[in-house]
PDB file of C-alpha atoms and ligand atoms in Angstrom:
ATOM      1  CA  UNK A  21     -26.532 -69.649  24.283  1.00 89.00           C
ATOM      2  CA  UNK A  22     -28.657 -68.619  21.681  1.00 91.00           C
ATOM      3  CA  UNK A  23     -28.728 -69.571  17.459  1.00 90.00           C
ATOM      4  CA  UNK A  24     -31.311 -71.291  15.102  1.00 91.00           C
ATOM      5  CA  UNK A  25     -32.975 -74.453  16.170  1.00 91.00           C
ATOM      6  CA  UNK A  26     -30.530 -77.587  15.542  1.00 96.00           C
ATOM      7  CA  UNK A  27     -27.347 -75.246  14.943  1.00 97.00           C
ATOM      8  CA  UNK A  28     -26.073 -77.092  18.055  1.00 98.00           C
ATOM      9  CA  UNK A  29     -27.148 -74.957  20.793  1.00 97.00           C
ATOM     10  CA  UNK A  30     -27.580 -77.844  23.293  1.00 97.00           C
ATOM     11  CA  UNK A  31     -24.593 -80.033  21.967  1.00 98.00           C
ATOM     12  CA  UNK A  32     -22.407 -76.892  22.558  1.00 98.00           C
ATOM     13  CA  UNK A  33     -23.652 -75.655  26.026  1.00 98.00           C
ATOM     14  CA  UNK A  34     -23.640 -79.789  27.383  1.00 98.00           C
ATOM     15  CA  UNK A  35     -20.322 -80.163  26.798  1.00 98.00           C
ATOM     16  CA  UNK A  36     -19.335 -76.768  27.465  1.00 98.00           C
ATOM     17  CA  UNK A  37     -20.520 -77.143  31.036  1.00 98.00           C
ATOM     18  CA  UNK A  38     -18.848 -80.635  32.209  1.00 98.00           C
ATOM     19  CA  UNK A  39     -15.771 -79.394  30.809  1.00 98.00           C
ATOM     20  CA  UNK A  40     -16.334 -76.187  32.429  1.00 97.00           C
ATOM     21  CA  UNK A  41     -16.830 -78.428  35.499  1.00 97.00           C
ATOM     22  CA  UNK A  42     -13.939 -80.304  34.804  1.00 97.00           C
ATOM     23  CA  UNK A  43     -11.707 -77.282  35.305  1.00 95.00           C
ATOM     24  CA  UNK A  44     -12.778 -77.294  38.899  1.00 94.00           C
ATOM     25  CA  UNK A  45     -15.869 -74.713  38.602  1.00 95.00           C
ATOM     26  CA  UNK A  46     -18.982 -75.421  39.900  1.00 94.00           C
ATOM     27  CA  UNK A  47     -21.636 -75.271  36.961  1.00 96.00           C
ATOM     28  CA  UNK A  48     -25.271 -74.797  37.167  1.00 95.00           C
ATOM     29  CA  UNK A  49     -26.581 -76.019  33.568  1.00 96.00           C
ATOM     30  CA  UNK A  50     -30.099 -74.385  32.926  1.00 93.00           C
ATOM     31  CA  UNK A  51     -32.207 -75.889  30.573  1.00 94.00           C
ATOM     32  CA  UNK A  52     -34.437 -73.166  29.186  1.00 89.00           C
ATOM     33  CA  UNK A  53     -35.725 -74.420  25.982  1.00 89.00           C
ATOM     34  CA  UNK A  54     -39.459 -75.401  26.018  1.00 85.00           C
ATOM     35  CA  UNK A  55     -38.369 -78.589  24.543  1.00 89.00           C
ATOM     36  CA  UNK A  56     -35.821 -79.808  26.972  1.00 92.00           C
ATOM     37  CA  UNK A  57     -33.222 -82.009  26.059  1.00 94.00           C
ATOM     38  CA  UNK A  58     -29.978 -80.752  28.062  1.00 97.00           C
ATOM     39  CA  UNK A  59     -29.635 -83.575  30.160  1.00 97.00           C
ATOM     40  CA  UNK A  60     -28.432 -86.735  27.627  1.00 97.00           C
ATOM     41  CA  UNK A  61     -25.234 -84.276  26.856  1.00 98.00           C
ATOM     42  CA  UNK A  62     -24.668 -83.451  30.274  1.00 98.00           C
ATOM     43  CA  UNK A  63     -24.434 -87.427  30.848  1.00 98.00           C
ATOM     44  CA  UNK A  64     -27.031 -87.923  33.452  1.00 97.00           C
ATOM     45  CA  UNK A  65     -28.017 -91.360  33.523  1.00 91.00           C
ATOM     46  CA  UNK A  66     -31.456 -92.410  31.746  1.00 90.00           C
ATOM     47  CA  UNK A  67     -32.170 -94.490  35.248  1.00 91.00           C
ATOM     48  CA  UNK A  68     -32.012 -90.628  36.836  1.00 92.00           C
ATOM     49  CA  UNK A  69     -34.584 -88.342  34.362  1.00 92.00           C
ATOM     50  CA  UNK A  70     -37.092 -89.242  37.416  1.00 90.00           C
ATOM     51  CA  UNK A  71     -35.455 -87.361  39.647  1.00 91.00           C
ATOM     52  CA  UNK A  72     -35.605 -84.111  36.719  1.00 93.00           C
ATOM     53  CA  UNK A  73     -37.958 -82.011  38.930  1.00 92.00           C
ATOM     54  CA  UNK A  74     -38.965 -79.043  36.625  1.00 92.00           C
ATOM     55  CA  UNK A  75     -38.960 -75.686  38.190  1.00 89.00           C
ATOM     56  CA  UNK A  76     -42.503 -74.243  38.336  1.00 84.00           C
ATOM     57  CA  UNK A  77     -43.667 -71.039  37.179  1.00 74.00           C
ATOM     58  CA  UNK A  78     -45.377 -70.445  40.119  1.00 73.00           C
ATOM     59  CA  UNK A  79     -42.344 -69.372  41.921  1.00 77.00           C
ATOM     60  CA  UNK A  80     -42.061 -65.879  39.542  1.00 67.00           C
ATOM     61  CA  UNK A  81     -43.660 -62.816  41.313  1.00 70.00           C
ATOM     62  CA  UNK A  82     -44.142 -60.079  38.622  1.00 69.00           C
ATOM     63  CA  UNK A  83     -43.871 -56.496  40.067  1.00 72.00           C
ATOM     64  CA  UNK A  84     -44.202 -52.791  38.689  1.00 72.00           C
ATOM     65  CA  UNK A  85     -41.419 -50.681  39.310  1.00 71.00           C
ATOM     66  CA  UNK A  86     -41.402 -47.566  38.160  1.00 73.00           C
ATOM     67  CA  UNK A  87     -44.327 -48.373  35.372  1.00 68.00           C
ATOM     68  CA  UNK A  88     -41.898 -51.450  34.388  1.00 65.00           C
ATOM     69  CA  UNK A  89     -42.568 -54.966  35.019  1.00 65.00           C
ATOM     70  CA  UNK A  90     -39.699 -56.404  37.149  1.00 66.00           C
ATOM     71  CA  UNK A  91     -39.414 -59.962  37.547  1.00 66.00           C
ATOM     72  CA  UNK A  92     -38.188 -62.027  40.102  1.00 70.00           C
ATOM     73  CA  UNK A  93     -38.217 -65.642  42.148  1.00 74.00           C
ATOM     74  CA  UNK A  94     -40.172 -65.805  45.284  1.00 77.00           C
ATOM     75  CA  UNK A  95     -37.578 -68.129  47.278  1.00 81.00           C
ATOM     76  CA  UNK A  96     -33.737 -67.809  47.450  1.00 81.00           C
ATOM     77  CA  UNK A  97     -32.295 -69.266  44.261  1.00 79.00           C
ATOM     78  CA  UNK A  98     -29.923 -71.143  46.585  1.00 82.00           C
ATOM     79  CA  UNK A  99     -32.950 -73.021  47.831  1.00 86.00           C
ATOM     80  CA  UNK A 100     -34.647 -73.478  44.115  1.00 86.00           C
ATOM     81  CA  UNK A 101     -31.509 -75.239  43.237  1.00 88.00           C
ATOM     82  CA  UNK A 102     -31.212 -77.525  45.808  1.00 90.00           C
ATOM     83  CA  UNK A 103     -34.671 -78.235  45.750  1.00 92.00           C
ATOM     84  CA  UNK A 104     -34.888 -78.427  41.575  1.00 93.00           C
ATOM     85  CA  UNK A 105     -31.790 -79.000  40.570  1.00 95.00           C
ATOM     86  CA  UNK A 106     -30.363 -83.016  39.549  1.00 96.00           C
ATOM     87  CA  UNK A 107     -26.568 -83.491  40.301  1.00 96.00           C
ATOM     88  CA  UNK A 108     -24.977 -84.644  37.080  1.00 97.00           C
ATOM     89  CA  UNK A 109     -21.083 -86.016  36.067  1.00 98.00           C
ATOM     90  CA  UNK A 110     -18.138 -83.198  36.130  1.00 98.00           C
ATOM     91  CA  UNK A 111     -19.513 -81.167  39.038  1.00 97.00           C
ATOM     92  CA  UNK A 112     -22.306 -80.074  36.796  1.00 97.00           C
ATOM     93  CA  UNK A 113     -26.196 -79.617  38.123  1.00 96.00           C
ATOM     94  CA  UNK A 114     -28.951 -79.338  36.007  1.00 97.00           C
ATOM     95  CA  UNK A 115     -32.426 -77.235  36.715  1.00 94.00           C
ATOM     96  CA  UNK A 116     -34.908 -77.778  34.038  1.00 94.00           C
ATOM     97  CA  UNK A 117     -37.036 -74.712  33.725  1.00 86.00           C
ATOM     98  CA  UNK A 118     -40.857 -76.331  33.505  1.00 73.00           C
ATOM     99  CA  UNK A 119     -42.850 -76.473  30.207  1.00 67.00           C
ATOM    100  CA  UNK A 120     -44.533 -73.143  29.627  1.00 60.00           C
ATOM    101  CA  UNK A 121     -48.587 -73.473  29.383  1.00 54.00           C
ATOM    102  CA  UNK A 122     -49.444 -75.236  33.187  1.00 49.00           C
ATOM    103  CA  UNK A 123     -51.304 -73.614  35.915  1.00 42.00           C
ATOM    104  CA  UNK A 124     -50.134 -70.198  37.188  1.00 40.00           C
ATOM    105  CA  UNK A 125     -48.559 -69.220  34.063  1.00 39.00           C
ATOM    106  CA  UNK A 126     -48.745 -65.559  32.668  1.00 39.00           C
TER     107      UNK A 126
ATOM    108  CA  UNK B  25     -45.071 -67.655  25.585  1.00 28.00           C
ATOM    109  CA  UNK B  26     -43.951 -65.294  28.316  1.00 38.00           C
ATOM    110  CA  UNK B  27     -44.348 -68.253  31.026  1.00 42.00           C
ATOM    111  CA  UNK B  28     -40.566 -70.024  30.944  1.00 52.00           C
ATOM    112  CA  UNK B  29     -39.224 -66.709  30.177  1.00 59.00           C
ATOM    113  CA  UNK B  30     -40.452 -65.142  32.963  1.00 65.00           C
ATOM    114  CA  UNK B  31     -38.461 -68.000  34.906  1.00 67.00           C
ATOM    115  CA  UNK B  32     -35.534 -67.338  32.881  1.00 71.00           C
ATOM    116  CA  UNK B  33     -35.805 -63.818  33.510  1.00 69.00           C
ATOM    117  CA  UNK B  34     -36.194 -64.399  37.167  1.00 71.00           C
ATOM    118  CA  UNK B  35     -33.223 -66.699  36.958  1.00 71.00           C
ATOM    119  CA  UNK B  36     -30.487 -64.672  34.942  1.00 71.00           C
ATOM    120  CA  UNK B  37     -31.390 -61.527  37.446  1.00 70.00           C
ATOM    121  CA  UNK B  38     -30.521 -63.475  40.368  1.00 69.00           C
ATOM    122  CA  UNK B  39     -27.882 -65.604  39.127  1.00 65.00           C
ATOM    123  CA  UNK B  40     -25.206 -66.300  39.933  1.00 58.00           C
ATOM    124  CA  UNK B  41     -25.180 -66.989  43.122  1.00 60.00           C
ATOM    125  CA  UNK B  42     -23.577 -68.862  46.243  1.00 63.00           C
ATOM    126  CA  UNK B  43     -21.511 -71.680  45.783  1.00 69.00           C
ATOM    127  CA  UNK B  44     -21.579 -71.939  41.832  1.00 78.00           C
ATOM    128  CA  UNK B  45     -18.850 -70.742  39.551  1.00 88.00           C
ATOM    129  CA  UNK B  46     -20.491 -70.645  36.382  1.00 92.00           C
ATOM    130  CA  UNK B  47     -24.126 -70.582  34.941  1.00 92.00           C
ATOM    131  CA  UNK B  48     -25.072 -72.068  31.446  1.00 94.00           C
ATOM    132  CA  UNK B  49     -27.859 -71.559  30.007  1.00 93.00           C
ATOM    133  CA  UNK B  50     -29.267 -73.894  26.648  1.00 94.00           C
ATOM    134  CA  UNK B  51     -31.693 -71.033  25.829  1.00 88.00           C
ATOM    135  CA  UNK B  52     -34.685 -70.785  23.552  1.00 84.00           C
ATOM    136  CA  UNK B  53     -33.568 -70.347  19.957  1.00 85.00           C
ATOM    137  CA  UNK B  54     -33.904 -66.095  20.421  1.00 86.00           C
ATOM    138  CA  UNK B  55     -33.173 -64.436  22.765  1.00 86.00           C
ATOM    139  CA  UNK B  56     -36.298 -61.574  22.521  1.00 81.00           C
ATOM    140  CA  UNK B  57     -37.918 -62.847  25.267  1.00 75.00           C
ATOM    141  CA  UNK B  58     -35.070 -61.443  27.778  1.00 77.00           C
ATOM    142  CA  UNK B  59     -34.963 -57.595  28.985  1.00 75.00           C
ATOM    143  CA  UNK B  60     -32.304 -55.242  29.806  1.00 75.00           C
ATOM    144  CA  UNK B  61     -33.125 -54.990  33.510  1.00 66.00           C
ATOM    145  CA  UNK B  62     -32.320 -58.991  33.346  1.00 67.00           C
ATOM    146  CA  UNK B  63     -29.650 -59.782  31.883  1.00 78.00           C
ATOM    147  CA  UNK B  64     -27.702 -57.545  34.133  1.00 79.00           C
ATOM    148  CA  UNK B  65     -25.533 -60.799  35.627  1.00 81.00           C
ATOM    149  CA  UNK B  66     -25.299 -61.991  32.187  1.00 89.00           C
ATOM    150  CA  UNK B  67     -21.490 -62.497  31.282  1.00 92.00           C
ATOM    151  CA  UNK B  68     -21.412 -63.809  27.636  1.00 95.00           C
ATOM    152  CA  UNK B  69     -23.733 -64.704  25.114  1.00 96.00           C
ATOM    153  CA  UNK B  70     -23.118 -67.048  22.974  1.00 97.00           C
ATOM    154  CA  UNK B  71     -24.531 -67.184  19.379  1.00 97.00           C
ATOM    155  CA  UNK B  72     -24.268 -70.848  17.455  1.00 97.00           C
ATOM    156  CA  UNK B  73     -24.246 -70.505  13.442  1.00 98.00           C
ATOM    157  CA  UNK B  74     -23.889 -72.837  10.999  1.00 98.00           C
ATOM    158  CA  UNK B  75     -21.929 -71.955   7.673  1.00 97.00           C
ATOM    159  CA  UNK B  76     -24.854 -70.917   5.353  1.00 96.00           C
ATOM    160  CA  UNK B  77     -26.410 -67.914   5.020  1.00 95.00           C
ATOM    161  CA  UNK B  78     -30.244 -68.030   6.857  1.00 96.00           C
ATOM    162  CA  UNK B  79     -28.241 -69.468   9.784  1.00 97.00           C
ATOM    163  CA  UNK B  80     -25.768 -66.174   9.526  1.00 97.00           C
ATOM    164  CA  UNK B  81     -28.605 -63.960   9.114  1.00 97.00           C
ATOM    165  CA  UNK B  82     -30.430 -65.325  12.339  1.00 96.00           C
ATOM    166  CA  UNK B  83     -26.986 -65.454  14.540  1.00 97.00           C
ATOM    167  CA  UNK B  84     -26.467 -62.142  13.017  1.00 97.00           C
ATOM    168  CA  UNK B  85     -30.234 -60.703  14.205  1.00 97.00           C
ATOM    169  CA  UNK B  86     -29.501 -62.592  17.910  1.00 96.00           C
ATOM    170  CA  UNK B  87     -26.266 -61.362  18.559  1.00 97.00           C
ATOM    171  CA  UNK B  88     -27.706 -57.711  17.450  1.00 96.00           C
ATOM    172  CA  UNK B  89     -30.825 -58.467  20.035  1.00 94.00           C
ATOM    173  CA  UNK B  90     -27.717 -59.576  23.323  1.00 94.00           C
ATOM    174  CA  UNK B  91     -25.913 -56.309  22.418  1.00 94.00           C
ATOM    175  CA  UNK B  92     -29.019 -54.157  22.719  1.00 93.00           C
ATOM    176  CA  UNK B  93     -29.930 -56.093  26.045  1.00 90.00           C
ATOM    177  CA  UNK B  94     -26.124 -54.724  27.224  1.00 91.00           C
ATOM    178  CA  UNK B  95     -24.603 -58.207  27.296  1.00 93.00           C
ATOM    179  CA  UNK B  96     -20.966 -57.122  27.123  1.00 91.00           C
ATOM    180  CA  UNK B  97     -19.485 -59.983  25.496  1.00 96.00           C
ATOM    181  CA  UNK B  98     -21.751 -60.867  22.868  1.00 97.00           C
ATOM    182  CA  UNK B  99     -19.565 -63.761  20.299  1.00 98.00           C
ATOM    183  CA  UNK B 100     -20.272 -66.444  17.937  1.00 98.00           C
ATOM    184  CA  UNK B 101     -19.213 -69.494  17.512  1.00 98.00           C
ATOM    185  CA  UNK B 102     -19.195 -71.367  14.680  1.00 98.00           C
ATOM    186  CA  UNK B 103     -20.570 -74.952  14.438  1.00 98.00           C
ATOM    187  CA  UNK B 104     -20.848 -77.889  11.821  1.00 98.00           C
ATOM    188  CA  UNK B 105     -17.455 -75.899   9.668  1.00 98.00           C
ATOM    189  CA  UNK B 106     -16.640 -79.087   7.408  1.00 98.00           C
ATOM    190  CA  UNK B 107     -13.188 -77.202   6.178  1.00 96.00           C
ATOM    191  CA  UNK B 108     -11.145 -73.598   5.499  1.00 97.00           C
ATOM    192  CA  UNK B 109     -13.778 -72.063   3.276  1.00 97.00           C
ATOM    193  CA  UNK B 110     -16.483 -72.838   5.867  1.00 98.00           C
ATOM    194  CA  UNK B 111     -14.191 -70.915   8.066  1.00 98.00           C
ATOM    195  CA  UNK B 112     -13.078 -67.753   6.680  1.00 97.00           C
ATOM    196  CA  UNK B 113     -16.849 -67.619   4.877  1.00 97.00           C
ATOM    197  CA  UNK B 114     -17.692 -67.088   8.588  1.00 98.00           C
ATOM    198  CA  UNK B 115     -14.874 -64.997   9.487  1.00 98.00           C
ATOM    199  CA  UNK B 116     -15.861 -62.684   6.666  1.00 98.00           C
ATOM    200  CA  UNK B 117     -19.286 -62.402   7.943  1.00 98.00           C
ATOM    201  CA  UNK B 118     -18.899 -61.509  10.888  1.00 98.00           C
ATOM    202  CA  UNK B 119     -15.995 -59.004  10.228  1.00 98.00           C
ATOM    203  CA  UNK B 120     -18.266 -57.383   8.025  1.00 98.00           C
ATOM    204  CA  UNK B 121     -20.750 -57.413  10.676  1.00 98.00           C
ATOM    205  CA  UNK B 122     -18.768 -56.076  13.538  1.00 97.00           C
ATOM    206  CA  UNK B 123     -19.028 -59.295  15.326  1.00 98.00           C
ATOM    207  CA  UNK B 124     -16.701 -61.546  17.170  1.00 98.00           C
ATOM    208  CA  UNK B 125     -16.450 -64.954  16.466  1.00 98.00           C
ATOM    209  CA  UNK B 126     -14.888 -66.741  19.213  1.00 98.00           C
ATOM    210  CA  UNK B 127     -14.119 -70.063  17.849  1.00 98.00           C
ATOM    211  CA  UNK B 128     -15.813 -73.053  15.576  1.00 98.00           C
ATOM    212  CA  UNK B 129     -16.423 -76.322  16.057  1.00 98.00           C
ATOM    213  CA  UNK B 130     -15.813 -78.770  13.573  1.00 98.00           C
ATOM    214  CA  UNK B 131     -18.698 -80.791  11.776  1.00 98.00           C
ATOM    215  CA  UNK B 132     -18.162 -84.174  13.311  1.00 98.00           C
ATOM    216  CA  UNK B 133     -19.911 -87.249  12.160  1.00 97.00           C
ATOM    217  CA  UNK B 134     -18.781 -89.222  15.340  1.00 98.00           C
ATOM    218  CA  UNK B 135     -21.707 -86.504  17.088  1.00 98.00           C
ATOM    219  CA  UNK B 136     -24.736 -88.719  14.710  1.00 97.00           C
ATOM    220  CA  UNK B 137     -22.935 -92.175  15.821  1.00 97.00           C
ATOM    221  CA  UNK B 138     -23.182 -90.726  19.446  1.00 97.00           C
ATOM    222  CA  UNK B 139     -26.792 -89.865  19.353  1.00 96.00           C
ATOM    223  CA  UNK B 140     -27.823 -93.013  17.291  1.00 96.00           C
ATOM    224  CA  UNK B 141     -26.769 -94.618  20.471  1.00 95.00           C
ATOM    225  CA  UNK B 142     -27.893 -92.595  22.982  1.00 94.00           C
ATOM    226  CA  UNK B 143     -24.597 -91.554  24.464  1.00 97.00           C
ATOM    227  CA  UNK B 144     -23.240 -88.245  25.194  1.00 98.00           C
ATOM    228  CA  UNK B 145     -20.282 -86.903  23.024  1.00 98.00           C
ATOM    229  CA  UNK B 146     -18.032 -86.438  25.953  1.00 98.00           C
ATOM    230  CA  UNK B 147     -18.679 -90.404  26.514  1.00 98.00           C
ATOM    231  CA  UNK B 148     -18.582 -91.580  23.113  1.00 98.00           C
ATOM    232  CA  UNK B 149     -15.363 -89.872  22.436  1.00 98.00           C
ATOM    233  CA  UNK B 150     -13.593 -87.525  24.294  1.00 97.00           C
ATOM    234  CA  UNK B 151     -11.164 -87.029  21.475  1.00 98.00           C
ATOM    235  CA  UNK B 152     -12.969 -86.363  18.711  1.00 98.00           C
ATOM    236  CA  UNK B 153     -12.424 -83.065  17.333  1.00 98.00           C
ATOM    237  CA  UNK B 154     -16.182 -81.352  17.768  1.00 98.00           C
ATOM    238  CA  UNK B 155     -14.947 -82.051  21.856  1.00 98.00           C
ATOM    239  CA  UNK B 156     -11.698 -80.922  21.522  1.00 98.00           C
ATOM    240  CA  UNK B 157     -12.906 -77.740  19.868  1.00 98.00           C
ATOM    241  CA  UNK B 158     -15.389 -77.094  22.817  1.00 98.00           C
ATOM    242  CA  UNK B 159     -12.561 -77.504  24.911  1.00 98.00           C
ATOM    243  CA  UNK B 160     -10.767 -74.571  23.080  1.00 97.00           C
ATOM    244  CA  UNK B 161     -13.315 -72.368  23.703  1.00 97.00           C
ATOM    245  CA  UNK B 162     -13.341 -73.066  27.949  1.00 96.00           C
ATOM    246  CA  UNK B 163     -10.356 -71.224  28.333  1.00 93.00           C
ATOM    247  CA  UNK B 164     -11.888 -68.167  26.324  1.00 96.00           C
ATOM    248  CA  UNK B 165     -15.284 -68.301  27.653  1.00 95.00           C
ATOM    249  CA  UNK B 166     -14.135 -68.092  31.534  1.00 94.00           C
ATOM    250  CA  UNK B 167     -11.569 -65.026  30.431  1.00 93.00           C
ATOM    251  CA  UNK B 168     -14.956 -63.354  29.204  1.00 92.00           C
ATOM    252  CA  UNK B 169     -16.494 -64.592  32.319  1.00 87.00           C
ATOM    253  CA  UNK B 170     -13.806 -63.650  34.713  1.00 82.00           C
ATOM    254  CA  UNK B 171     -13.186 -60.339  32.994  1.00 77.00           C
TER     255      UNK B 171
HETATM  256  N1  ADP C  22     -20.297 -80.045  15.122  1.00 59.86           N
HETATM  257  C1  ADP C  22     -21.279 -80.858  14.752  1.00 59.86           C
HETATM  258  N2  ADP C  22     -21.082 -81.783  13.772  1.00 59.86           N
HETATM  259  C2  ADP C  22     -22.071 -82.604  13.361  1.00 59.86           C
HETATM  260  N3  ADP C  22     -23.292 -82.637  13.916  1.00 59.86           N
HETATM  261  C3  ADP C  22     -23.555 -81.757  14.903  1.00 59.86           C
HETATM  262  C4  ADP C  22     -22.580 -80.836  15.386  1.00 59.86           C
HETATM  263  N4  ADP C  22     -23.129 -80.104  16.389  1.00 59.86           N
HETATM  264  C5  ADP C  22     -24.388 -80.554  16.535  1.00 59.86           C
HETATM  265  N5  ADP C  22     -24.655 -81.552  15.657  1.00 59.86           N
HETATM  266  C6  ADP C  22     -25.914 -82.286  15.490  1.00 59.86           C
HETATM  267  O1  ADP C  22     -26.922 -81.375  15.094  1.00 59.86           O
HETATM  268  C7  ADP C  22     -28.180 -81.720  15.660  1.00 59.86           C
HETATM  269  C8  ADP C  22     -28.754 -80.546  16.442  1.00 59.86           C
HETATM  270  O2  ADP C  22     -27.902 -80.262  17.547  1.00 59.86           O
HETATM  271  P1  ADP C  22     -28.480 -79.637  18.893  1.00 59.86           P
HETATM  272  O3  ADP C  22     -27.313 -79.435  19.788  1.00 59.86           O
HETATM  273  O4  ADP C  22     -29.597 -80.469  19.406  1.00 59.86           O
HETATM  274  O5  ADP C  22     -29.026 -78.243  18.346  1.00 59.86           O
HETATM  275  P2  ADP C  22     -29.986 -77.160  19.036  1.00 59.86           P
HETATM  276  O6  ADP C  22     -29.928 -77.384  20.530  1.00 59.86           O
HETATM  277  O7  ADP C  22     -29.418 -75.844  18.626  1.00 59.86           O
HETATM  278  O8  ADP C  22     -31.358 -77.382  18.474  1.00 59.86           O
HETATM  279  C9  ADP C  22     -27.917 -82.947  16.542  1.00 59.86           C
HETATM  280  O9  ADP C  22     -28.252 -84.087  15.808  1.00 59.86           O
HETATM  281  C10 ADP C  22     -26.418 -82.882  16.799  1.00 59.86           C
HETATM  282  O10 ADP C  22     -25.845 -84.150  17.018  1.00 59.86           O
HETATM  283 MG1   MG C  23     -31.523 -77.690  21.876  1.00 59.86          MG
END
């Protein structure tokens, strides 16, 4: 989901993905902005943002390939989402991807 | 800059995965910060515009920046349309443009009455139309996804 800042971006992909979930599907909702906000549309409960656990940037291994910088997670993304990841309404998770600028970061 | 999009890269490469059906993705405003070798598992992209010309011009630049990257399905959809001109003012656009606009959401003042008190649209009213115009788009988004 991409567009200009406050064209709706995160009002459209929140309810996008419960009603996505809704259908029966199993959603992962990824928060990617570096000013998260995904989870009041996805209905989590205000009592929950605690449990928001943001994924570090640690966990990104850069590699050359080929003269090309390849990117990729250093642990299953099965385990980063059950680790990471907040179970929301409508069979919706959410994984909040950290806010760029802490330790490790390239 | 490059430190949550190298997560985001690391993510869409390996997504998706397992036991989930569908990954969404509230992105950055641009997309620029993804590469081709990344965006591989990436189904659809969605570009949001409003009905006015900067916001046109940006979903315009975006959507050309998701087709370079080799996202197949690269669509608009259209957000805050407050009537028919809105509409086919968009339409035209994107004709003209060679893109595809996949549907458009409504502007719906019941969205500033949800957010004034801090409750999610699908809460505050499950039938108003900005929700029931999402809704419209499910079954089109998971024929791109399926597809
Ligand atoms: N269809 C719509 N009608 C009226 N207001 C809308 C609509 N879609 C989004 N908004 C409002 O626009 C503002 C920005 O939306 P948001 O989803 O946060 O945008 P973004 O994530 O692209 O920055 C919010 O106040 C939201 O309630
Ligand atoms: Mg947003």
């Amino acid at each position: 989901m991409s567009g200009k800042g406050g064209s709706g971006k995160t009002t459209i992909s929140g309810t996008l993905a419960r009603l996505i979930g809704r259908s029966g599907k199993r959603v992962l909702a990824v928060d990617a902005d570096s000013n998260p906000n995904l989870a009041l549309t996805l209905g989590l409960s205000t009592g929950s943002y605690d449990l928001i656990n943001p994924l570090p940037h640690g966990l990104m291994e850069h590699r050359r390939v080929n003269g090309e910088v390849q990117v990729s997670l250093s642990r299953p993304v099965e385990e980063l989402t059950q680790d990471y990841a907040v179970d929301c309404p409508d069979n919706v998770s959410l994984l909040v991807l950290g806010p760029p600028g802490g330790a490790g970061t390239g | 800059m490059c430190s949550s999009h190298a997560t985001v890269r690391g993510l869409l490469h390996e997504l998706p995965t397992g036991d989930l059906d569908v990954v969404v993705v509230d992105n950055e405003a641009s997309p620029e910060h993804l590469s081709r070798s990344t965006t591989e598992a990436v189904d659809v992209m969605l570009v949001v515009a409003e009905p006015y010309f900067k916001s046109l011009e940006t979903a315009r630049r975006y959507a050309g920046l998701g087709k370079d990257l080799g996202i197949a399905n690269v669509v608009v959809v259209a957000n805050k349309v407050r009537g028919e001109d809105d509409l086919s003012a968009i339409q035209g656009f994107c004709d003209s443009h060679d893109l595809k606009l996949l549907g458009a959401v409504p502007f719906d003042e019941t969205l500033a009455q949800a957010e004034r008190s801090g409750v999610p649209p699908l809460e505050h009213d499950p039938g108003a139309p900005s929700v029931r115009a999402v809704e419209g788009l499910v079954e089109h988004i998971l024929r791109l996804v399926a597809a």
